[in-house]
Amino acid sequence: MLRGLLWVILWTGYGAGWAAIASPETCSYSTYQWNVIEKRAVNRQWIEHPYSQLKPHEIDSLTGCTVCEQDQVTIRLDGIAPFKVCHVLAAEVKQILQQQLAQGIYLNKVAGYRVGMTKGSLDASGNRTRFSYHSFGIALDINEQHNGLYDNCLSFGPQCRLRRGGRWDPRQPGSLRRDHPLVRAFKRMGLKWGGEIAGKQKDFMHFSPYGY
Ligand SMILES: [Zn+2]
């Protein structure tokens, strides 16, 4: 009897430990689609299904990160609002930002995980049909008030049009530059900086393994 009880305790303890490293049971997230005609978020919805039934478009193939809340980790740093990133990147992102803060860089806002279809081809109603990289918790926006997203911007100049965030001015301490220590640290980690992406967009706040 005693031996049986002990076995149950051991088994339950093992089970709890295993659950902590195994996949979550449920995947849930809130999402929307960006409508390019109305220029606003539409079809806002809460999705919930068993984690074992993740669909390919809900998983980033490079990192294995998913759109599920359950795969995100909240990062808390002194002086800025908490934000979430995918558990695969979380420890390294936190360590880099802590080091940079200790060295005195200006950091007032970081945004990571937020789910929405803002990329890809359009459906018949003008809705985007693919998840952004922020949706998987693998993209970061740094100091968006000082690092805007521009289009018509093959290289930076007066022709560039600011679409989101605040004006980029490399003379401001909050604006990122190619030689900024945070840009260099994130690039060493394997992230690409949106200020260096080829093409007509420059997204000075943005980092991800893909650039966009
Ligand atoms: Zn971004």
Tab-separated table of C-alpha atoms in Angstrom, residues 36-167:
chain	number	residue	atom	x	y	z
A	36	VAL	CA	-5.685	47.384	-47.860
A	37	ILE	CA	-8.829	49.058	-49.271
A	38	GLU	CA	-10.235	50.290	-45.947
A	39	LYS	CA	-6.704	50.620	-44.459
A	40	ARG	CA	-7.785	49.086	-41.178
A	41	ALA	CA	-7.799	45.821	-39.233
A	42	VAL	CA	-10.797	43.587	-39.990
A	43	ASN	CA	-11.984	40.074	-39.056
A	44	ARG	CA	-10.682	40.323	-35.501
A	45	GLN	CA	-11.034	36.939	-33.867
A	46	TRP	CA	-9.907	34.725	-31.019
A	47	ILE	CA	-8.558	31.374	-32.216
A	48	GLU	CA	-8.206	28.377	-29.962
A	49	HIS	CA	-7.469	24.775	-30.902
A	50	PRO	CA	-5.378	21.841	-29.663
A	51	TYR	CA	-1.640	22.548	-29.998
A	52	SER	CA	-1.276	19.214	-31.767
A	53	GLN	CA	-3.434	20.596	-34.586
A	54	LEU	CA	-1.237	23.544	-35.534
A	55	LYS	CA	-1.466	24.305	-39.247
A	56	PRO	CA	1.645	25.021	-41.351
A	57	HIS	CA	0.791	28.735	-41.696
A	58	GLU	CA	0.730	29.044	-37.877
A	59	ILE	CA	4.389	27.927	-37.586
A	60	ASP	CA	7.560	29.748	-38.677
A	61	SER	CA	9.626	27.058	-40.403
A	62	LEU	CA	13.037	28.608	-39.594
A	63	THR	CA	12.640	28.969	-35.806
A	64	GLY	CA	9.750	26.623	-35.028
A	65	CYS	CA	8.030	29.546	-33.277
A	66	THR	CA	4.254	29.678	-33.550
A	67	VAL	CA	1.474	32.249	-33.329
A	68	CYS	CA	0.316	30.720	-30.029
A	69	GLU	CA	0.344	32.810	-26.828
A	70	GLN	CA	1.594	29.621	-25.131
A	71	ASP	CA	4.939	29.828	-26.991
A	72	GLN	CA	5.669	33.412	-25.912
A	73	VAL	CA	7.702	34.640	-22.945
A	74	THR	CA	7.190	38.026	-21.288
A	75	ILE	CA	10.388	40.058	-20.970
A	76	ARG	CA	10.578	42.666	-18.221
A	77	LEU	CA	13.312	45.304	-18.186
A	78	ASP	CA	13.718	48.383	-16.006
A	79	GLY	CA	12.117	51.501	-17.405
A	80	ILE	CA	10.175	50.013	-20.333
A	81	ALA	CA	6.807	48.282	-20.649
A	82	PRO	CA	6.923	44.446	-20.696
A	83	PHE	CA	6.785	42.782	-24.112
A	84	LYS	CA	6.581	39.200	-25.387
A	85	VAL	CA	8.839	37.204	-27.714
A	86	CYS	CA	9.007	33.540	-28.737
A	87	HIS	CA	10.667	31.315	-26.127
A	88	VAL	CA	13.363	30.308	-28.646
A	89	LEU	CA	14.738	33.877	-28.772
A	90	ALA	CA	13.753	35.140	-25.317
A	91	ALA	CA	16.916	34.517	-23.272
A	92	GLU	CA	19.254	36.005	-25.876
A	93	VAL	CA	17.051	39.041	-26.539
A	94	LYS	CA	16.788	39.746	-22.823
A	95	GLN	CA	20.538	39.400	-22.282
A	96	ILE	CA	21.389	41.731	-25.182
A	97	LEU	CA	18.929	44.420	-24.066
A	98	GLN	CA	20.118	44.215	-20.459
A	99	GLN	CA	23.746	44.605	-21.574
A	100	GLN	CA	22.866	47.530	-23.824
A	101	LEU	CA	20.873	49.251	-21.064
A	102	ALA	CA	23.795	48.792	-18.674
A	103	GLN	CA	26.004	50.498	-21.267
A	104	GLY	CA	23.626	53.448	-21.363
A	105	ILE	CA	21.794	53.164	-24.700
A	106	TYR	CA	18.506	55.059	-24.993
A	107	LEU	CA	15.626	52.574	-24.937
A	108	ASN	CA	12.047	53.674	-24.277
A	109	LYS	CA	9.924	51.094	-26.078
A	110	VAL	CA	10.198	47.524	-27.358
A	111	ALA	CA	7.379	45.682	-29.136
A	112	GLY	CA	7.582	41.986	-30.020
A	113	TYR	CA	4.741	39.491	-30.313
A	114	ARG	CA	1.514	40.706	-31.899
A	115	VAL	CA	-0.524	38.497	-34.201
A	116	GLY	CA	-2.025	39.735	-37.437
A	117	MET	CA	-2.143	38.992	-41.142
A	118	THR	CA	-0.397	42.007	-42.611
A	119	LYS	CA	1.604	40.325	-45.399
A	120	GLY	CA	1.162	38.184	-48.451
A	121	SER	CA	-1.338	38.197	-51.287
A	122	LEU	CA	-4.831	39.677	-51.052
A	123	ASP	CA	-8.105	37.771	-50.936
A	124	ALA	CA	-11.161	38.900	-52.918
A	125	SER	CA	-12.063	41.483	-50.225
A	126	GLY	CA	-8.596	43.063	-50.150
A	127	ASN	CA	-7.469	41.331	-46.939
A	128	ARG	CA	-3.870	40.264	-46.365
A	129	THR	CA	-3.531	36.495	-45.990
A	130	ARG	CA	-0.169	35.814	-44.280
A	131	PHE	CA	1.050	36.353	-40.731
A	132	SER	CA	3.704	39.010	-40.074
A	133	TYR	CA	6.901	37.913	-38.307
A	134	HIS	CA	5.715	39.726	-35.187
A	135	SER	CA	2.908	37.144	-35.160
A	136	PHE	CA	5.402	34.394	-34.289
A	137	GLY	CA	7.186	36.516	-31.678
A	138	ILE	CA	10.359	36.602	-33.818
A	139	ALA	CA	10.369	40.316	-34.751
A	140	LEU	CA	11.175	43.288	-32.530
A	141	ASP	CA	10.396	47.001	-32.911
A	142	ILE	CA	12.761	49.300	-31.017
A	143	ASN	CA	11.940	52.916	-30.066
A	144	GLU	CA	9.265	53.322	-32.717
A	145	GLN	CA	8.890	57.068	-31.999
A	146	HIS	CA	12.434	57.587	-33.321
A	147	ASN	CA	12.663	54.855	-35.964
A	148	GLY	CA	9.799	55.155	-38.432
A	149	LEU	CA	8.692	52.850	-41.241
A	150	TYR	CA	9.146	54.546	-44.618
A	151	ASP	CA	8.191	53.697	-48.164
A	152	ASN	CA	9.370	55.203	-51.461
A	153	CYS	CA	12.770	54.931	-49.810
A	154	LEU	CA	15.290	53.006	-51.921
A	155	SER	CA	17.924	54.970	-50.047
A	156	PHE	CA	17.164	57.454	-47.310
A	157	GLY	CA	16.386	61.003	-48.444
A	158	PRO	CA	13.639	63.643	-48.623
A	159	GLN	CA	11.593	61.497	-51.050
A	160	CYS	CA	10.975	58.858	-48.324
A	161	ARG	CA	7.418	58.822	-46.951
A	162	LEU	CA	6.864	58.124	-43.262
A	163	ARG	CA	4.093	55.507	-42.868
A	164	ARG	CA	4.288	54.494	-39.227
A	165	GLY	CA	6.120	55.544	-36.070
A	166	GLY	CA	8.174	58.712	-35.674
A	167	ARG	CA	10.760	60.430	-37.838
